[in-house]
Amino acid sequence: MRGTTNMVKRFLHIFLLSIIVHAANSQDLAFSQFYETPLLRNPALAGVFDGDIRVTGAFRSQWQSITIPYQTSALSTEIKFPIGKYDDWITAGLQITQDVAGDIKLKRTQLLPVINFHKSLSGDNNNYLSLAFMGGPVNSQFDPTQLKLDDQYQNGVFNPNSPTSAVFSRTGLNYWDISTGISYTSTFGENNTTYYIGAALFHANKPKVGFYTTDGETTMQRKITFNAGLNLPVSDIHKFLIYGDYIKQGGNEQFLGGVMFGADLLQNSGYSYSDYESITLYGGAFYRWNDALIPVIKLDMYQFSLGLSYDANISQLKTASQSYGGFELTATYKAKFSSRSANANKMKCISF
């Protein structure tokens, strides 16, 4: 029985290691509350919100039921600046992420500035076309002392002192990553329904990410995303928020989408921040194709938002994980600059 258990552990270690290495070389990190990390969806969604400045943080922990948790953190800042007579805008932003995976602490840290130009397409400023560029340095590294390799198992038992034939040329590397995107934002109907659509190309320069210096073929595959969002008021105090992303990277495809229903708990409270006077509670669910069902709750309270979600795993790994996925927490702060002219509010479409 002990031998069987050790063989299972051995297989699991090798299986998870292969996942980690594959993820490091070809795939991106992802959040279930993807709508709260717009710069990771599409650089051209930077600034697509009601306000002048937004700061967002996100934290995700998953797979703790089968291994050391994979933990992902993100922090972004966006600031909008008017151009000319407040018809056109520029958003400057910064996206920081850190991903730490598994036993070997495979770590990727990104520092990505973004610039997004919003061009007004109509006199009433309800239609905007945005073009963005994002790029910056990335560092990736891992701890080789924590590796458990196949040739370190003797008679089904792992021996950390057993020599291994696997030799890495380096355990860390730095590279530059460049992305671009485009989006269109508008409103329609008497209830001022707001929507956006967009597309983005990530890793346009296909940076080399191999840990072997002799390996010139391991690159971060280009990723194409298509994005959509809809803010649909259905009464004075109720609304639906609908989001969806389609992603294609290398030979992999993914779809993530869902809906939240929001109800205002408080309106026109007289709160000192006159532009943010409501408290709204949202509940809903999202679905990551063939991977997870994701219940979500969110609270907008004046200038602040808090979101909580949980992944219920439905992938092929659900037996090992017992369908457990991971928790995710997001927090957002938004504000408007009181020193700006009233004309600055003409960008009506940016209301997410």
Coordinates of C-alpha atoms in Angstrom, one line a residue:
M1 CA 0.0 0.0 0.0
R2 CA 2.8 2.4 0.9
G3 CA 4.5 1.7 -2.5
T4 CA 1.3 2.5 -4.3
T5 CA 0.9 5.7 -2.4
N6 CA 4.4 6.8 -3.2
M7 CA 3.9 6.0 -6.8
V8 CA 0.8 8.2 -6.9
K9 CA 2.7 11.0 -5.2
R10 CA 5.5 10.6 -7.7
F11 CA 3.2 10.8 -10.6
L12 CA 1.4 13.8 -9.1
H13 CA 4.7 15.7 -8.6
I14 CA 5.8 15.0 -12.2
F15 CA 2.3 15.9 -13.5
L16 CA 2.2 19.2 -11.7
L17 CA 5.8 20.0 -12.7
S18 CA 4.9 19.5 -16.3
I19 CA 1.9 21.9 -15.8
I20 CA 4.1 24.5 -14.2
V21 CA 6.8 24.3 -17.0
H22 CA 4.1 24.4 -19.7
A23 CA 2.4 27.4 -18.0
A24 CA 5.7 29.2 -17.7
N25 CA 6.6 28.8 -21.3
S26 CA 3.4 29.3 -23.1
Q27 CA 0.4 30.5 -21.1
D28 CA -0.7 33.6 -19.1
L29 CA -2.0 34.0 -15.6
A30 CA -5.7 34.7 -15.4
F31 CA -8.3 36.0 -12.9
S32 CA -11.9 34.7 -12.6
Q33 CA -13.0 38.3 -11.9
F34 CA -11.4 39.3 -15.2
Y35 CA -13.6 42.3 -15.6
E36 CA -11.8 43.8 -12.5
T37 CA -8.4 43.6 -14.2
P38 CA -9.0 45.4 -17.5
L39 CA -5.4 46.0 -18.5
L40 CA -4.8 42.2 -18.4
R41 CA -7.8 41.7 -20.7
N42 CA -7.0 44.5 -23.2
P43 CA -4.8 47.5 -22.8
A44 CA -7.5 49.6 -24.7
L45 CA -9.9 49.0 -21.7
A46 CA -7.7 51.2 -19.5
G47 CA -9.8 54.3 -18.6
V48 CA -13.1 52.7 -19.5
F49 CA -14.8 53.6 -16.2
D50 CA -16.8 56.4 -14.6
G51 CA -14.2 58.7 -13.0
D52 CA -10.7 60.1 -13.4
I53 CA -8.6 57.7 -11.4
R54 CA -8.9 54.0 -10.5
V55 CA -6.7 51.8 -8.4
T56 CA -7.5 48.0 -8.4
G57 CA -5.9 45.1 -6.5
A58 CA -6.6 41.4 -6.9
F59 CA -5.4 38.3 -5.1
R60 CA -6.0 34.7 -6.1
S61 CA -5.1 31.4 -4.4
Q62 CA -5.9 28.0 -6.0
W63 CA -5.0 24.2 -5.9
Q64 CA -4.4 24.2 -2.2
S65 CA -6.3 20.9 -2.0
I66 CA -3.7 19.0 -4.0
T67 CA -0.4 20.9 -3.7
I68 CA 1.2 24.1 -2.4
P69 CA -1.2 26.9 -3.5
Y70 CA -0.6 28.8 -6.7
Q71 CA -0.9 32.5 -5.7
T72 CA -1.4 35.4 -8.1
S73 CA -1.5 39.1 -7.1
A74 CA -2.1 42.2 -9.3
L75 CA -2.2 45.9 -8.8
S76 CA -3.1 48.5 -11.4
T77 CA -3.5 52.3 -11.6
E78 CA -5.3 54.3 -14.3
I79 CA -5.6 58.1 -14.6
K80 CA -7.5 59.9 -17.4
F81 CA -6.4 63.2 -18.8
P82 CA -8.5 65.5 -21.1
I83 CA -7.1 66.7 -24.4
G84 CA -8.1 70.0 -26.0
K85 CA -11.7 70.9 -25.1
Y86 CA -12.4 67.6 -23.3
D87 CA -13.6 65.8 -26.4
D88 CA -10.7 63.4 -26.5
W89 CA -8.8 61.7 -23.6
I90 CA -5.6 59.9 -22.8
T91 CA -5.3 57.3 -20.0
A92 CA -2.0 56.5 -18.5
G93 CA -1.7 53.4 -16.4
L94 CA 0.5 50.8 -14.8
Q95 CA -0.1 47.1 -14.4
I96 CA 1.9 45.1 -11.8
T97 CA 1.5 41.3 -11.4
Q98 CA 3.2 38.5 -9.5
D99 CA 2.5 34.9 -9.9
V100 CA 4.0 32.2 -7.6
A101 CA 3.3 28.6 -8.5
G102 CA 3.8 25.3 -6.7
D103 CA 6.6 23.6 -4.8
I104 CA 9.4 25.2 -6.9
K105 CA 8.0 28.7 -6.4
L106 CA 8.0 29.4 -10.1
K107 CA 7.6 33.2 -10.0
R108 CA 6.8 35.7 -12.7
T109 CA 6.8 39.5 -12.0
Q110 CA 5.5 42.0 -14.5
L111 CA 5.8 45.8 -14.6
L112 CA 3.8 47.0 -17.5
P113 CA 3.1 50.7 -18.2
V114 CA 0.1 51.5 -20.6
I115 CA -1.0 54.4 -22.6
N116 CA -4.5 54.6 -24.1
F117 CA -5.9 57.3 -26.5
H118 CA -9.7 57.7 -26.5
K119 CA -11.0 59.5 -29.7
S120 CA -14.5 61.0 -29.6
L121 CA -16.5 59.9 -32.7
S122 CA -19.6 62.0 -32.1
G123 CA -20.5 65.5 -31.0
D124 CA -22.4 64.2 -27.9
N125 CA -19.3 62.3 -26.8
N126 CA -21.2 59.0 -26.5
N127 CA -19.0 57.1 -28.8
Y128 CA -15.2 56.5 -28.3
L129 CA -12.6 54.6 -30.2
S130 CA -9.6 53.7 -28.1
L131 CA -6.1 52.6 -29.1
A132 CA -3.6 51.4 -26.6
F133 CA 0.0 50.2 -26.2
M134 CA 1.4 48.4 -23.2
G135 CA 4.9 47.1 -22.5
G136 CA 7.6 46.6 -19.9
P137 CA 10.0 44.3 -18.2
V138 CA 9.2 40.8 -16.9
N139 CA 11.3 38.6 -14.5
S140 CA 10.8 34.9 -14.2
Q141 CA 12.6 32.5 -11.8
F142 CA 12.2 29.3 -9.8
D143 CA 13.9 27.4 -6.9
P144 CA 15.7 24.4 -8.3
T145 CA 16.3 22.9 -4.9
Q146 CA 12.6 22.1 -4.6
L147 CA 12.4 20.1 -7.8
K148 CA 11.4 16.4 -7.5
L149 CA 12.5 14.7 -10.7
D150 CA 11.9 11.3 -12.1
D151 CA 15.5 10.0 -11.7
Q152 CA 15.5 11.0 -8.0
Y153 CA 13.0 8.2 -7.2
Q154 CA 14.5 4.9 -6.1
N155 CA 12.1 1.9 -5.9
G156 CA 9.2 4.3 -5.9
V157 CA 10.6 6.4 -3.0
F158 CA 11.9 10.0 -3.5
N159 CA 15.4 10.6 -2.4
P160 CA 16.4 14.3 -2.3
N161 CA 20.1 13.4 -2.1
S162 CA 19.9 11.3 -5.3
P163 CA 21.8 13.1 -8.2
T164 CA 19.8 14.1 -11.2
S165 CA 20.8 14.4 -14.9
A166 CA 18.6 17.5 -15.3
V167 CA 20.8 20.6 -15.3
F168 CA 19.4 24.1 -15.8
S169 CA 21.5 26.7 -17.5
R170 CA 19.8 29.4 -15.4
T171 CA 17.1 29.6 -12.8
G172 CA 16.0 33.1 -13.7
L173 CA 15.6 35.4 -16.7
N174 CA 14.4 38.8 -17.7
Y175 CA 12.7 39.9 -20.9
W176 CA 10.5 42.6 -22.4
D177 CA 6.9 42.1 -23.2
I178 CA 4.8 44.3 -25.7
S179 CA 1.1 44.3 -26.2
T180 CA -1.5 46.4 -28.0
G181 CA -5.3 46.7 -28.2
I182 CA -8.3 48.5 -29.6
S183 CA -11.8 49.1 -28.2
Y184 CA -15.1 50.8 -29.0
T185 CA -17.4 52.2 -26.3
S186 CA -20.9 53.6 -26.7
T187 CA -24.4 54.0 -25.2
F188 CA -27.9 53.4 -26.6
G189 CA -31.5 53.5 -25.5
E190 CA -33.5 55.7 -23.1
N191 CA -32.1 53.9 -20.1
N192 CA -28.5 54.8 -21.1
T193 CA -27.3 51.3 -21.7
T194 CA -23.5 51.2 -22.0
Y195 CA -21.4 48.7 -23.8
Y196 CA -17.9 48.1 -25.2
I197 CA -16.2 45.7 -27.5
G198 CA -12.5 45.2 -28.1
A199 CA -9.6 43.1 -29.3
A200 CA -6.0 42.9 -28.2
L201 CA -2.7 41.2 -29.1
F202 CA -0.5 40.3 -26.2
H203 CA 3.2 39.3 -26.4
A204 CA 3.5 40.8 -29.9
N205 CA 7.3 40.4 -29.7
K206 CA 7.1 36.7 -28.7
P207 CA 9.7 37.0 -25.9
K208 CA 12.0 34.1 -25.3
V209 CA 11.2 32.5 -21.9
G210 CA 13.3 29.3 -21.8
F211 CA 15.4 28.5 -18.8
Y212 CA 18.0 26.8 -20.9
T213 CA 20.4 29.3 -22.6
T214 CA 20.8 26.9 -25.5
D215 CA 17.0 26.8 -26.0
G216 CA 16.2 29.6 -28.5
E217 CA 12.8 28.1 -29.5
T218 CA 10.9 28.4 -26.2
T219 CA 8.9 31.6 -26.5
M220 CA 5.8 33.2 -25.0
Q221 CA 3.1 32.5 -27.6
R222 CA 1.2 35.5 -29.0
K223 CA -2.3 35.8 -27.4
I224 CA -5.4 37.2 -29.1
T225 CA -8.4 38.3 -27.0
F226 CA -11.8 39.5 -27.9
N227 CA -13.7 41.4 -25.1
A228 CA -17.2 42.6 -24.5
G229 CA -19.1 44.3 -21.7
L230 CA -22.7 45.5 -21.2
N231 CA -24.1 47.7 -18.4
L232 CA -27.9 47.3 -18.7
P233 CA -30.2 49.2 -16.3
V234 CA -33.6 47.6 -16.0
S235 CA -35.1 50.0 -13.4
D236 CA -34.1 53.0 -11.3
I237 CA -32.4 50.7 -8.8
H238 CA -31.6 47.5 -10.7
K239 CA -29.1 46.6 -13.5
F240 CA -27.3 43.7 -15.2
L241 CA -23.6 43.6 -15.8
I242 CA -22.6 41.2 -18.6
Y243 CA -19.0 40.4 -19.5
G244 CA -17.3 38.0 -21.9
D245 CA -13.8 37.2 -23.2
Y246 CA -12.6 34.8 -25.9
I247 CA -8.9 34.0 -25.7
K248 CA -6.6 32.2 -28.2
Q249 CA -3.0 31.5 -27.4
G250 CA -0.9 29.0 -29.3
G251 CA -3.0 26.0 -29.9
N252 CA -5.3 26.7 -26.9
E253 CA -8.6 28.5 -26.8
Q254 CA -10.7 29.7 -23.8
F255 CA -14.0 31.4 -23.2
L256 CA -15.0 33.1 -19.9
G257 CA -18.2 34.9 -19.4
G258 CA -21.2 35.5 -17.1
V259 CA -23.6 38.0 -15.7
M260 CA -24.2 39.8 -12.4
F261 CA -27.4 41.4 -11.2
G262 CA -27.1 44.5 -9.1
A263 CA -29.6 46.3 -6.8
D264 CA -29.0 49.7 -5.2
L265 CA -29.3 49.5 -1.5
L266 CA -28.8 53.3 -1.0
Q267 CA -29.1 56.2 -3.4
N268 CA -28.5 60.0 -3.1
S269 CA -27.3 59.6 0.5
G270 CA -25.7 63.0 0.8
Y271 CA -22.3 61.4 1.1
S272 CA -19.5 63.9 0.8
Y273 CA -18.3 62.4 -2.4
S274 CA -21.1 63.7 -4.6
D275 CA -20.2 61.6 -7.6
Y276 CA -20.4 58.3 -5.7
E277 CA -23.5 58.4 -3.5
S278 CA -24.9 54.9 -3.9
I279 CA -24.4 51.5 -2.4
T280 CA -25.0 48.6 -4.8
L281 CA -24.9 44.8 -4.1
Y282 CA -24.3 42.4 -7.0
G283 CA -24.6 38.7 -7.3
G284 CA -24.0 36.4 -10.2
A285 CA -22.0 33.6 -11.8
F286 CA -19.4 33.1 -14.5
Y287 CA -18.3 30.1 -16.5
R288 CA -14.8 29.2 -17.7
W289 CA -15.2 26.8 -20.6
N290 CA -14.6 23.2 -19.5
D291 CA -12.7 24.4 -16.4
A292 CA -14.8 26.1 -13.6
L293 CA -18.1 27.4 -12.4
I294 CA -17.6 30.7 -10.6
P295 CA -20.1 32.3 -8.2
V296 CA -19.4 36.0 -7.5
I297 CA -20.6 38.6 -5.1
K298 CA -19.6 42.3 -5.3
L299 CA -20.3 45.4 -3.2
D300 CA -20.0 48.9 -4.6
M301 CA -19.9 51.4 -1.7
Y302 CA -19.4 55.0 -2.5
Q303 CA -15.8 55.2 -4.0
F304 CA -14.9 51.6 -3.1
S305 CA -15.7 48.1 -4.5
L306 CA -15.1 44.7 -3.1
G307 CA -15.5 41.4 -5.0
L308 CA -15.3 37.8 -3.9
S309 CA -15.4 34.7 -6.1
Y310 CA -14.7 31.0 -5.9
D311 CA -13.8 28.5 -8.6
A312 CA -15.7 25.2 -8.5
N313 CA -13.4 23.0 -10.6
I314 CA -15.1 21.0 -13.3
S315 CA -12.0 20.2 -15.4
Q316 CA -10.2 16.8 -15.7
L317 CA -8.4 17.6 -12.5
K318 CA -11.6 17.6 -10.5
T319 CA -11.0 14.1 -9.1
A320 CA -7.6 15.0 -7.6
S321 CA -8.8 18.4 -6.5
Q322 CA -12.2 17.1 -5.2
S323 CA -13.7 19.9 -7.3
Y324 CA -12.0 22.5 -5.2
G325 CA -10.6 25.5 -7.1
G326 CA -9.6 28.7 -5.4
F327 CA -10.7 31.9 -3.8
E328 CA -10.2 35.3 -5.4
L329 CA -10.6 38.8 -3.8
T330 CA -10.6 42.1 -5.6
A331 CA -10.7 45.7 -4.3
T332 CA -11.1 48.9 -6.3
Y333 CA -11.0 52.6 -5.5
K334 CA -12.3 55.3 -7.9
A335 CA -12.4 59.1 -7.7
K336 CA -13.1 62.2 -9.8
F337 CA -10.9 65.3 -9.6
S338 CA -12.9 68.2 -8.2
S339 CA -10.6 70.7 -9.9
R340 CA -11.7 69.7 -13.4
S341 CA -14.2 71.6 -15.5
A342 CA -17.8 70.4 -15.7
N343 CA -17.0 69.7 -19.3
A344 CA -14.9 66.8 -18.1
N345 CA -18.0 64.8 -17.5
K346 CA -18.9 64.8 -21.2
M347 CA -17.2 61.4 -21.6
K348 CA -20.6 59.8 -20.7
C349 CA -19.9 56.4 -22.3
I350 CA -17.1 55.5 -19.8
S351 CA -19.5 54.4 -17.1
F352 CA -18.4 50.9 -16.1

